């Protein structure tokens, strides 16, 4: 995976690079909320110069967003924690979902996460357990684009489905259409990979999410698509089936899919075990749907 840094240079299209540098520092510290990070580590992992990182941290610390201990290491401050707790009120879905995610993870014995729709993207917002895939972490953003995030599209109106399919690789259009119908029938999507392709896929996905040209991003997308075997159709299930993730939809009061519960076995499952995990994941998603309005 590409490192989570924005660098000290201005990013193409960045409206405010100084703001992005502040955000990079806060995001880094929040991912290590129980630790204290040295300035050298922050410089390295946030991709900033030492002078820039020091200036950002000095201002954040002066205003209480971060704290600095006697060893010169930094952590999140009480002001940031206070703002985060106030902000939770704006996201009732997460409060509703967390107990059900934990219950599913404990019963199924696999990590679980919540993915929420945000415009044309899907954002990982809650993670229970420790998924083996490095990209699964709070704040991770994925494009709502073929061939992934199918559970967000399968129940959409026909024009929306067709518009989504129109952006897919033409070679996969027919299969994706059949897969969407199968997802509606069984209630969940399955992400599977060609054997031994996971490490390569993660590297390519990291490159695609980095600041690169649109043409190169499109080329990387085509390579990634070639590594993905899109879901399972009923006649493709065998004695053992490679399952990375399994996703079931959460709906708002109008019935639109606004989020998904995603189980992460990342192993081979029998057809029966896959079906049982699917049923459990759908059940958790349905309980979350019925537990709040999720507007």
PDB file of C-alpha atoms in Angstrom:
ATOM      1  CA  UNK A   1       0.000   0.000   0.000  1.00  0.00           C
ATOM      2  CA  UNK A   2       1.114   3.560  -0.627  1.00  0.00           C
ATOM      3  CA  UNK A   3       2.005   5.479   2.542  1.00  0.00           C
ATOM      4  CA  UNK A   4      -0.648   7.785   3.954  1.00  0.00           C
ATOM      5  CA  UNK A   5       1.182  11.003   3.321  1.00  0.00           C
ATOM      6  CA  UNK A   6       0.573  14.101   1.268  1.00  0.00           C
ATOM      7  CA  UNK A   7       4.186  15.225   1.120  1.00  0.00           C
ATOM      8  CA  UNK A   8       5.562  18.701   1.719  1.00  0.00           C
ATOM      9  CA  UNK A   9       4.990  19.723  -1.884  1.00  0.00           C
ATOM     10  CA  UNK A  10       1.692  21.073  -3.173  1.00  0.00           C
ATOM     11  CA  UNK A  11      -0.629  18.368  -4.474  1.00  0.00           C
ATOM     12  CA  UNK A  12      -2.217  18.751  -7.919  1.00  0.00           C
ATOM     13  CA  UNK A  13      -5.601  20.352  -7.473  1.00  0.00           C
ATOM     14  CA  UNK A  14      -5.102  20.937  -3.760  1.00  0.00           C
ATOM     15  CA  UNK A  15      -7.103  23.968  -2.639  1.00  0.00           C
ATOM     16  CA  UNK A  16      -5.072  24.473   0.532  1.00  0.00           C
ATOM     17  CA  UNK A  17      -1.847  22.474   0.959  1.00  0.00           C
ATOM     18  CA  UNK A  18      -1.162  23.992   4.419  1.00  0.00           C
ATOM     19  CA  UNK A  19      -4.550  22.747   5.586  1.00  0.00           C
ATOM     20  CA  UNK A  20      -3.825  19.318   4.152  1.00  0.00           C
ATOM     21  CA  UNK A  21      -0.603  19.171   6.134  1.00  0.00           C
ATOM     22  CA  UNK A  22      -2.477  19.907   9.352  1.00  0.00           C
ATOM     23  CA  UNK A  23      -5.018  17.218   8.474  1.00  0.00           C
ATOM     24  CA  UNK A  24      -2.227  14.739   7.714  1.00  0.00           C
ATOM     25  CA  UNK A  25      -0.713  15.263  11.163  1.00  0.00           C
ATOM     26  CA  UNK A  26      -4.060  14.946  12.945  1.00  0.00           C
ATOM     27  CA  UNK A  27      -4.998  11.828  10.989  1.00  0.00           C
ATOM     28  CA  UNK A  28      -1.649  10.225  11.790  1.00  0.00           C
ATOM     29  CA  UNK A  29      -1.973  10.960  15.505  1.00  0.00           C
ATOM     30  CA  UNK A  30      -5.576   9.765  15.577  1.00  0.00           C
ATOM     31  CA  UNK A  31      -4.551   6.410  14.115  1.00  0.00           C
ATOM     32  CA  UNK A  32      -2.181   6.037  17.078  1.00  0.00           C
ATOM     33  CA  UNK A  33      -4.475   7.556  19.684  1.00  0.00           C
ATOM     34  CA  UNK A  34      -2.999   5.575  22.591  1.00  0.00           C
ATOM     35  CA  UNK A  35       0.608   6.358  21.667  1.00  0.00           C
ATOM     36  CA  UNK A  36       2.974   9.296  21.678  1.00  0.00           C
ATOM     37  CA  UNK A  37       4.822   9.791  18.391  1.00  0.00           C
ATOM     38  CA  UNK A  38       8.230  11.392  18.016  1.00  0.00           C
ATOM     39  CA  UNK A  39       8.720  14.329  15.695  1.00  0.00           C
ATOM     40  CA  UNK A  40      10.986  12.165  13.533  1.00  0.00           C
ATOM     41  CA  UNK A  41       8.261   9.564  13.123  1.00  0.00           C
ATOM     42  CA  UNK A  42       5.658  12.198  12.274  1.00  0.00           C
ATOM     43  CA  UNK A  43       7.998  13.696   9.690  1.00  0.00           C
ATOM     44  CA  UNK A  44       8.562  10.271   8.151  1.00  0.00           C
ATOM     45  CA  UNK A  45       4.990   8.967   8.155  1.00  0.00           C
ATOM     46  CA  UNK A  46       3.213  12.214   7.269  1.00  0.00           C
ATOM     47  CA  UNK A  47       5.710  12.994   4.516  1.00  0.00           C
ATOM     48  CA  UNK A  48       6.499  16.480   5.797  1.00  0.00           C
ATOM     49  CA  UNK A  49       9.742  18.342   6.248  1.00  0.00           C
ATOM     50  CA  UNK A  50      10.987  18.631   9.828  1.00  0.00           C
ATOM     51  CA  UNK A  51      10.448  22.400   9.824  1.00  0.00           C
ATOM     52  CA  UNK A  52       6.885  22.094   8.533  1.00  0.00           C
ATOM     53  CA  UNK A  53       5.961  19.324  10.978  1.00  0.00           C
ATOM     54  CA  UNK A  54       7.436  21.281  13.891  1.00  0.00           C
ATOM     55  CA  UNK A  55       5.514  24.437  12.935  1.00  0.00           C
ATOM     56  CA  UNK A  56       2.226  22.545  12.532  1.00  0.00           C
ATOM     57  CA  UNK A  57       2.621  20.724  15.845  1.00  0.00           C
ATOM     58  CA  UNK A  58       3.640  23.865  17.715  1.00  0.00           C
ATOM     59  CA  UNK A  59       0.433  25.611  16.669  1.00  0.00           C
ATOM     60  CA  UNK A  60      -1.778  22.567  17.285  1.00  0.00           C
ATOM     61  CA  UNK A  61      -0.253  22.057  20.730  1.00  0.00           C
ATOM     62  CA  UNK A  62      -0.633  25.723  21.655  1.00  0.00           C
ATOM     63  CA  UNK A  63      -4.359  25.469  20.899  1.00  0.00           C
ATOM     64  CA  UNK A  64      -4.920  22.131  22.625  1.00  0.00           C
ATOM     65  CA  UNK A  65      -5.482  19.976  19.558  1.00  0.00           C
ATOM     66  CA  UNK A  66      -2.359  17.965  20.359  1.00  0.00           C
ATOM     67  CA  UNK A  67      -0.185  17.449  23.438  1.00  0.00           C
ATOM     68  CA  UNK A  68       3.601  17.194  23.824  1.00  0.00           C
ATOM     69  CA  UNK A  69       5.147  15.133  26.598  1.00  0.00           C
ATOM     70  CA  UNK A  70       8.454  15.623  28.395  1.00  0.00           C
ATOM     71  CA  UNK A  71      10.260  13.450  25.851  1.00  0.00           C
ATOM     72  CA  UNK A  72       9.164  15.693  22.996  1.00  0.00           C
ATOM     73  CA  UNK A  73       6.627  13.196  21.635  1.00  0.00           C
ATOM     74  CA  UNK A  74       3.115  14.106  20.498  1.00  0.00           C
ATOM     75  CA  UNK A  75      -0.409  12.739  20.899  1.00  0.00           C
ATOM     76  CA  UNK A  76      -3.994  13.877  20.390  1.00  0.00           C
ATOM     77  CA  UNK A  77      -5.210  16.587  22.746  1.00  0.00           C
ATOM     78  CA  UNK A  78      -8.353  17.032  24.799  1.00  0.00           C
ATOM     79  CA  UNK A  79      -9.711  19.678  22.440  1.00  0.00           C
ATOM     80  CA  UNK A  80      -9.675  17.218  19.537  1.00  0.00           C
ATOM     81  CA  UNK A  81     -11.290  14.563  21.713  1.00  0.00           C
ATOM     82  CA  UNK A  82     -14.031  16.986  22.786  1.00  0.00           C
ATOM     83  CA  UNK A  83     -14.813  17.937  19.189  1.00  0.00           C
ATOM     84  CA  UNK A  84     -14.867  14.282  18.148  1.00  0.00           C
ATOM     85  CA  UNK A  85     -17.372  13.414  20.861  1.00  0.00           C
ATOM     86  CA  UNK A  86     -19.624  16.315  19.907  1.00  0.00           C
ATOM     87  CA  UNK A  87     -19.469  15.254  16.270  1.00  0.00           C
ATOM     88  CA  UNK A  88     -20.682  11.737  17.081  1.00  0.00           C
ATOM     89  CA  UNK A  89     -24.202  13.122  17.445  1.00  0.00           C
ATOM     90  CA  UNK A  90     -24.235  13.834  13.703  1.00  0.00           C
ATOM     91  CA  UNK A  91     -23.687  10.155  12.876  1.00  0.00           C
ATOM     92  CA  UNK A  92     -26.437   8.107  14.552  1.00  0.00           C
ATOM     93  CA  UNK A  93     -25.904   5.169  12.198  1.00  0.00           C
ATOM     94  CA  UNK A  94     -22.523   4.423  13.738  1.00  0.00           C
ATOM     95  CA  UNK A  95     -23.904   4.419  17.273  1.00  0.00           C
ATOM     96  CA  UNK A  96     -26.662   2.064  16.173  1.00  0.00           C
ATOM     97  CA  UNK A  97     -24.303  -0.179  14.231  1.00  0.00           C
ATOM     98  CA  UNK A  98     -21.411  -0.758  16.626  1.00  0.00           C
ATOM     99  CA  UNK A  99     -23.128  -3.206  19.029  1.00  0.00           C
ATOM    100  CA  UNK A 100     -24.354  -5.284  16.077  1.00  0.00           C
ATOM    101  CA  UNK A 101     -20.924  -5.254  14.460  1.00  0.00           C
ATOM    102  CA  UNK A 102     -19.381  -6.515  17.676  1.00  0.00           C
ATOM    103  CA  UNK A 103     -22.010  -9.219  18.056  1.00  0.00           C
ATOM    104  CA  UNK A 104     -21.487 -10.406  14.474  1.00  0.00           C
ATOM    105  CA  UNK A 105     -17.704 -10.413  14.871  1.00  0.00           C
ATOM    106  CA  UNK A 106     -17.891 -12.447  18.077  1.00  0.00           C
ATOM    107  CA  UNK A 107     -20.399 -14.956  16.718  1.00  0.00           C
ATOM    108  CA  UNK A 108     -18.759 -15.436  13.323  1.00  0.00           C
ATOM    109  CA  UNK A 109     -15.182 -15.176  14.576  1.00  0.00           C
ATOM    110  CA  UNK A 110     -14.138 -12.728  11.849  1.00  0.00           C
ATOM    111  CA  UNK A 111     -13.325  -8.997  11.694  1.00  0.00           C
ATOM    112  CA  UNK A 112     -16.202  -6.761  10.621  1.00  0.00           C
ATOM    113  CA  UNK A 113     -16.449  -3.188   9.436  1.00  0.00           C
ATOM    114  CA  UNK A 114     -19.065  -0.575   8.592  1.00  0.00           C
ATOM    115  CA  UNK A 115     -18.868   1.118   5.179  1.00  0.00           C
ATOM    116  CA  UNK A 116     -20.962   4.255   4.633  1.00  0.00           C
ATOM    117  CA  UNK A 117     -21.828   6.004   1.413  1.00  0.00           C
ATOM    118  CA  UNK A 118     -20.570   9.572   1.066  1.00  0.00           C
ATOM    119  CA  UNK A 119     -21.560  10.929  -2.334  1.00  0.00           C
ATOM    120  CA  UNK A 120     -19.750   8.933  -4.990  1.00  0.00           C
ATOM    121  CA  UNK A 121     -17.466   7.259  -2.458  1.00  0.00           C
ATOM    122  CA  UNK A 122     -17.684   4.625   0.235  1.00  0.00           C
ATOM    123  CA  UNK A 123     -15.931   5.332   3.540  1.00  0.00           C
ATOM    124  CA  UNK A 124     -14.861   2.801   6.182  1.00  0.00           C
ATOM    125  CA  UNK A 125     -16.142   4.321   9.423  1.00  0.00           C
ATOM    126  CA  UNK A 126     -16.041   1.581  12.097  1.00  0.00           C
ATOM    127  CA  UNK A 127     -13.817  -1.494  12.344  1.00  0.00           C
ATOM    128  CA  UNK A 128     -14.221  -4.364  14.814  1.00  0.00           C
ATOM    129  CA  UNK A 129     -11.335  -6.797  15.061  1.00  0.00           C
ATOM    130  CA  UNK A 130      -8.163  -6.776  13.006  1.00  0.00           C
ATOM    131  CA  UNK A 131      -8.758  -7.375   9.282  1.00  0.00           C
ATOM    132  CA  UNK A 132      -5.779  -8.857   7.473  1.00  0.00           C
ATOM    133  CA  UNK A 133      -6.094  -6.417   4.565  1.00  0.00           C
ATOM    134  CA  UNK A 134      -4.089  -3.302   5.349  1.00  0.00           C
ATOM    135  CA  UNK A 135      -6.484  -0.957   3.531  1.00  0.00           C
ATOM    136  CA  UNK A 136      -9.351  -1.691   5.943  1.00  0.00           C
ATOM    137  CA  UNK A 137      -9.139   1.080   8.509  1.00  0.00           C
ATOM    138  CA  UNK A 138     -11.371   3.966   9.624  1.00  0.00           C
ATOM    139  CA  UNK A 139     -11.300   6.803   7.129  1.00  0.00           C
ATOM    140  CA  UNK A 140     -10.361   4.672   4.145  1.00  0.00           C
ATOM    141  CA  UNK A 141     -12.262   5.890   1.076  1.00  0.00           C
ATOM    142  CA  UNK A 142     -13.186   3.791  -1.962  1.00  0.00           C
ATOM    143  CA  UNK A 143     -14.793   4.976  -5.191  1.00  0.00           C
ATOM    144  CA  UNK A 144     -18.346   3.806  -5.860  1.00  0.00           C
ATOM    145  CA  UNK A 145     -17.248   2.343  -9.168  1.00  0.00           C
ATOM    146  CA  UNK A 146     -17.299  -1.065 -10.864  1.00  0.00           C
ATOM    147  CA  UNK A 147     -16.518  -3.736 -10.043  1.00  0.00           C
ATOM    148  CA  UNK A 148     -16.546  -3.053  -6.264  1.00  0.00           C
ATOM    149  CA  UNK A 149     -19.253  -1.741  -3.902  1.00  0.00           C
ATOM    150  CA  UNK A 150     -21.860  -3.839  -5.724  1.00  0.00           C
ATOM    151  CA  UNK A 151     -24.121  -4.089  -2.669  1.00  0.00           C
ATOM    152  CA  UNK A 152     -24.663  -0.320  -2.912  1.00  0.00           C
ATOM    153  CA  UNK A 153     -25.926  -0.630  -6.494  1.00  0.00           C
ATOM    154  CA  UNK A 154     -27.789  -3.950  -6.656  1.00  0.00           C
ATOM    155  CA  UNK A 155     -31.022  -2.531  -5.205  1.00  0.00           C
ATOM    156  CA  UNK A 156     -30.832   0.858  -6.920  1.00  0.00           C
ATOM    157  CA  UNK A 157     -33.360   1.885  -9.603  1.00  0.00           C
ATOM    158  CA  UNK A 158     -32.672   0.447 -13.052  1.00  0.00           C
ATOM    159  CA  UNK A 159     -31.339   3.725 -14.541  1.00  0.00           C
ATOM    160  CA  UNK A 160     -28.831   4.005 -11.674  1.00  0.00           C
ATOM    161  CA  UNK A 161     -27.680   0.430 -12.189  1.00  0.00           C
ATOM    162  CA  UNK A 162     -27.284   0.977 -15.920  1.00  0.00           C
ATOM    163  CA  UNK A 163     -25.300   4.169 -15.391  1.00  0.00           C
ATOM    164  CA  UNK A 164     -22.983   2.310 -12.985  1.00  0.00           C
ATOM    165  CA  UNK A 165     -22.598  -0.620 -15.395  1.00  0.00           C
ATOM    166  CA  UNK A 166     -21.812   1.773 -18.231  1.00  0.00           C
ATOM    167  CA  UNK A 167     -18.596   2.784 -16.460  1.00  0.00           C
ATOM    168  CA  UNK A 168     -17.404  -0.827 -16.118  1.00  0.00           C
ATOM    169  CA  UNK A 169     -14.859  -2.582 -18.298  1.00  0.00           C
ATOM    170  CA  UNK A 170     -16.960  -3.721 -21.309  1.00  0.00           C
ATOM    171  CA  UNK A 171     -15.534  -7.220 -20.943  1.00  0.00           C
ATOM    172  CA  UNK A 172     -17.154  -7.494 -17.509  1.00  0.00           C
ATOM    173  CA  UNK A 173     -20.475  -5.770 -18.220  1.00  0.00           C
ATOM    174  CA  UNK A 174     -22.553  -8.937 -18.704  1.00  0.00           C
ATOM    175  CA  UNK A 175     -21.080 -10.682 -15.678  1.00  0.00           C
ATOM    176  CA  UNK A 176     -21.650  -7.662 -13.471  1.00  0.00           C
ATOM    177  CA  UNK A 177     -25.290  -7.506 -14.557  1.00  0.00           C
ATOM    178  CA  UNK A 178     -25.772 -11.169 -13.625  1.00  0.00           C
ATOM    179  CA  UNK A 179     -23.931 -10.655 -10.342  1.00  0.00           C
ATOM    180  CA  UNK A 180     -26.163  -7.719  -9.365  1.00  0.00           C
ATOM    181  CA  UNK A 181     -29.219  -9.920  -9.915  1.00  0.00           C
ATOM    182  CA  UNK A 182     -27.669 -12.683  -7.794  1.00  0.00           C
ATOM    183  CA  UNK A 183     -26.849 -10.231  -5.003  1.00  0.00           C
ATOM    184  CA  UNK A 184     -30.498  -9.133  -4.903  1.00  0.00           C
ATOM    185  CA  UNK A 185     -31.569 -12.779  -4.661  1.00  0.00           C
ATOM    186  CA  UNK A 186     -29.251 -13.911  -1.870  1.00  0.00           C
ATOM    187  CA  UNK A 187     -28.904 -10.550  -0.068  1.00  0.00           C
ATOM    188  CA  UNK A 188     -25.127  -9.984  -0.045  1.00  0.00           C
ATOM    189  CA  UNK A 189     -22.055  -9.565  -2.247  1.00  0.00           C
ATOM    190  CA  UNK A 190     -18.844 -11.585  -2.068  1.00  0.00           C
ATOM    191  CA  UNK A 191     -15.383 -10.278  -2.861  1.00  0.00           C
ATOM    192  CA  UNK A 192     -13.025 -12.918  -4.119  1.00  0.00           C
ATOM    193  CA  UNK A 193      -9.562 -12.715  -5.651  1.00  0.00           C
ATOM    194  CA  UNK A 194      -7.545 -14.779  -8.056  1.00  0.00           C
ATOM    195  CA  UNK A 195      -5.204 -16.987  -6.040  1.00  0.00           C
ATOM    196  CA  UNK A 196      -2.052 -15.244  -4.756  1.00  0.00           C
ATOM    197  CA  UNK A 197      -3.075 -11.857  -6.184  1.00  0.00           C
ATOM    198  CA  UNK A 198      -3.876 -10.098  -2.905  1.00  0.00           C
ATOM    199  CA  UNK A 199      -0.420  -8.532  -2.316  1.00  0.00           C
ATOM    200  CA  UNK A 200      -0.246  -7.235  -5.887  1.00  0.00           C
ATOM    201  CA  UNK A 201      -3.796  -5.904  -5.717  1.00  0.00           C
ATOM    202  CA  UNK A 202      -3.065  -3.954  -2.525  1.00  0.00           C
ATOM    203  CA  UNK A 203       0.046  -2.363  -4.068  1.00  0.00           C
ATOM    204  CA  UNK A 204      -1.853  -1.380  -7.206  1.00  0.00           C
ATOM    205  CA  UNK A 205      -4.794  -0.027  -5.221  1.00  0.00           C
ATOM    206  CA  UNK A 206      -2.412   2.088  -3.155  1.00  0.00           C
ATOM    207  CA  UNK A 207      -0.870   3.519  -6.313  1.00  0.00           C
ATOM    208  CA  UNK A 208      -4.295   4.282  -7.762  1.00  0.00           C
ATOM    209  CA  UNK A 209      -5.245   6.229  -4.634  1.00  0.00           C
ATOM    210  CA  UNK A 210      -2.036   8.291  -4.721  1.00  0.00           C
ATOM    211  CA  UNK A 211      -1.671  11.646  -6.524  1.00  0.00           C
ATOM    212  CA  UNK A 212      -1.256  10.492 -10.157  1.00  0.00           C
ATOM    213  CA  UNK A 213      -2.586  11.462 -13.558  1.00  0.00           C
ATOM    214  CA  UNK A 214      -6.090  10.461 -14.614  1.00  0.00           C
ATOM    215  CA  UNK A 215      -4.686   8.385 -17.494  1.00  0.00           C
ATOM    216  CA  UNK A 216      -2.406   6.376 -15.206  1.00  0.00           C
ATOM    217  CA  UNK A 217      -5.226   5.916 -12.695  1.00  0.00           C
ATOM    218  CA  UNK A 218      -7.413   4.497 -15.467  1.00  0.00           C
ATOM    219  CA  UNK A 219      -4.657   2.096 -16.522  1.00  0.00           C
ATOM    220  CA  UNK A 220      -4.174   0.917 -12.940  1.00  0.00           C
ATOM    221  CA  UNK A 221      -7.915   0.429 -12.650  1.00  0.00           C
ATOM    222  CA  UNK A 222      -7.854  -1.862 -15.685  1.00  0.00           C
ATOM    223  CA  UNK A 223      -5.039  -3.953 -14.204  1.00  0.00           C
ATOM    224  CA  UNK A 224      -6.850  -4.216 -10.876  1.00  0.00           C
ATOM    225  CA  UNK A 225     -10.007  -5.322 -12.669  1.00  0.00           C
ATOM    226  CA  UNK A 226      -8.050  -8.086 -14.386  1.00  0.00           C
ATOM    227  CA  UNK A 227      -6.954  -9.431 -10.982  1.00  0.00           C
ATOM    228  CA  UNK A 228     -10.476  -9.548  -9.619  1.00  0.00           C
ATOM    229  CA  UNK A 229     -12.854 -12.423 -10.200  1.00  0.00           C
ATOM    230  CA  UNK A 230     -16.174 -10.689  -9.717  1.00  0.00           C
ATOM    231  CA  UNK A 231     -18.213 -12.417  -7.026  1.00  0.00           C
ATOM    232  CA  UNK A 232     -19.628 -15.950  -7.178  1.00  0.00           C
ATOM    233  CA  UNK A 233     -22.516 -17.122  -9.289  1.00  0.00           C
ATOM    234  CA  UNK A 234     -24.386 -20.180  -7.918  1.00  0.00           C
ATOM    235  CA  UNK A 235     -22.803 -22.734 -10.284  1.00  0.00           C
ATOM    236  CA  UNK A 236     -19.290 -21.536  -9.417  1.00  0.00           C
ATOM    237  CA  UNK A 237     -19.295 -22.552  -5.755  1.00  0.00           C
ATOM    238  CA  UNK A 238     -17.110 -25.537  -4.973  1.00  0.00           C
ATOM    239  CA  UNK A 239     -15.898 -27.484  -1.928  1.00  0.00           C
ATOM    240  CA  UNK A 240     -13.715 -24.498  -0.976  1.00  0.00           C
ATOM    241  CA  UNK A 241     -14.319 -20.897  -1.985  1.00  0.00           C
ATOM    242  CA  UNK A 242     -11.872 -18.024  -1.533  1.00  0.00           C
ATOM    243  CA  UNK A 243     -13.735 -15.261   0.289  1.00  0.00           C
ATOM    244  CA  UNK A 244     -12.038 -11.979   1.168  1.00  0.00           C
ATOM    245  CA  UNK A 245     -15.105 -10.007   2.261  1.00  0.00           C
ATOM    246  CA  UNK A 246     -18.862 -10.426   2.323  1.00  0.00           C
ATOM    247  CA  UNK A 247     -21.141  -7.354   2.375  1.00  0.00           C
ATOM    248  CA  UNK A 248     -24.821  -6.798   3.191  1.00  0.00           C
ATOM    249  CA  UNK A 249     -26.771  -3.540   2.740  1.00  0.00           C
ATOM    250  CA  UNK A 250     -28.132  -1.149   5.355  1.00  0.00           C
ATOM    251  CA  UNK A 251     -31.052   0.968   4.145  1.00  0.00           C
ATOM    252  CA  UNK A 252     -32.598   4.282   5.110  1.00  0.00           C
ATOM    253  CA  UNK A 253     -36.335   4.852   5.573  1.00  0.00           C
ATOM    254  CA  UNK A 254     -36.854   5.173   1.814  1.00  0.00           C
ATOM    255  CA  UNK A 255     -35.157   1.831   1.190  1.00  0.00           C
ATOM    256  CA  UNK A 256     -32.011   3.305  -0.368  1.00  0.00           C
ATOM    257  CA  UNK A 257     -28.729   1.594   0.523  1.00  0.00           C
ATOM    258  CA  UNK A 258     -26.714   4.033   2.629  1.00  0.00           C
ATOM    259  CA  UNK A 259     -24.170   1.685   4.216  1.00  0.00           C
ATOM    260  CA  UNK A 260     -23.038  -1.912   4.407  1.00  0.00           C
ATOM    261  CA  UNK A 261     -21.946  -4.415   7.022  1.00  0.00           C
ATOM    262  CA  UNK A 262     -18.796  -6.115   5.752  1.00  0.00           C
ATOM    263  CA  UNK A 263     -17.483  -9.389   7.190  1.00  0.00           C
ATOM    264  CA  UNK A 264     -13.816 -10.137   6.507  1.00  0.00           C
ATOM    265  CA  UNK A 265     -13.021 -13.869   6.675  1.00  0.00           C
ATOM    266  CA  UNK A 266     -10.182 -13.634   4.114  1.00  0.00           C
ATOM    267  CA  UNK A 267      -9.988 -17.404   3.865  1.00  0.00           C
ATOM    268  CA  UNK A 268     -11.473 -20.374   2.053  1.00  0.00           C
ATOM    269  CA  UNK A 269     -14.989 -21.372   3.068  1.00  0.00           C
ATOM    270  CA  UNK A 270     -17.243 -24.238   2.147  1.00  0.00           C
ATOM    271  CA  UNK A 271     -20.430 -23.306   0.312  1.00  0.00           C
ATOM    272  CA  UNK A 272     -22.359 -23.953   3.527  1.00  0.00           C
ATOM    273  CA  UNK A 273     -20.023 -21.832   5.660  1.00  0.00           C
ATOM    274  CA  UNK A 274     -20.168 -19.021   3.108  1.00  0.00           C
ATOM    275  CA  UNK A 275     -23.970 -19.130   3.122  1.00  0.00           C
ATOM    276  CA  UNK A 276     -24.097 -19.159   6.927  1.00  0.00           C
ATOM    277  CA  UNK A 277     -21.798 -16.149   7.157  1.00  0.00           C
ATOM    278  CA  UNK A 278     -23.919 -14.434   4.517  1.00  0.00           C
ATOM    279  CA  UNK A 279     -27.090 -15.027   6.496  1.00  0.00           C
ATOM    280  CA  UNK A 280     -25.455 -13.740   9.690  1.00  0.00           C
ATOM    281  CA  UNK A 281     -24.147 -10.627   7.942  1.00  0.00           C
ATOM    282  CA  UNK A 282     -27.528  -9.866   6.355  1.00  0.00           C
ATOM    283  CA  UNK A 283     -29.193 -10.353   9.739  1.00  0.00           C
ATOM    284  CA  UNK A 284     -26.832  -7.833  11.356  1.00  0.00           C
ATOM    285  CA  UNK A 285     -27.443  -5.334   8.556  1.00  0.00           C
ATOM    286  CA  UNK A 286     -31.203  -5.769   8.873  1.00  0.00           C
ATOM    287  CA  UNK A 287     -31.074  -5.179  12.629  1.00  0.00           C
ATOM    288  CA  UNK A 288     -29.099  -1.974  12.057  1.00  0.00           C
ATOM    289  CA  UNK A 289     -31.611  -0.898   9.394  1.00  0.00           C
ATOM    290  CA  UNK A 290     -34.514  -1.414  11.771  1.00  0.00           C
ATOM    291  CA  UNK A 291     -32.696   0.275  14.655  1.00  0.00           C
ATOM    292  CA  UNK A 292     -32.602   3.800  13.267  1.00  0.00           C
ATOM    293  CA  UNK A 293     -33.784   6.169  10.579  1.00  0.00           C
ATOM    294  CA  UNK A 294     -30.357   6.580   8.845  1.00  0.00           C
ATOM    295  CA  UNK A 295     -31.342   9.584   6.793  1.00  0.00           C
TER     296      UNK A 295
END
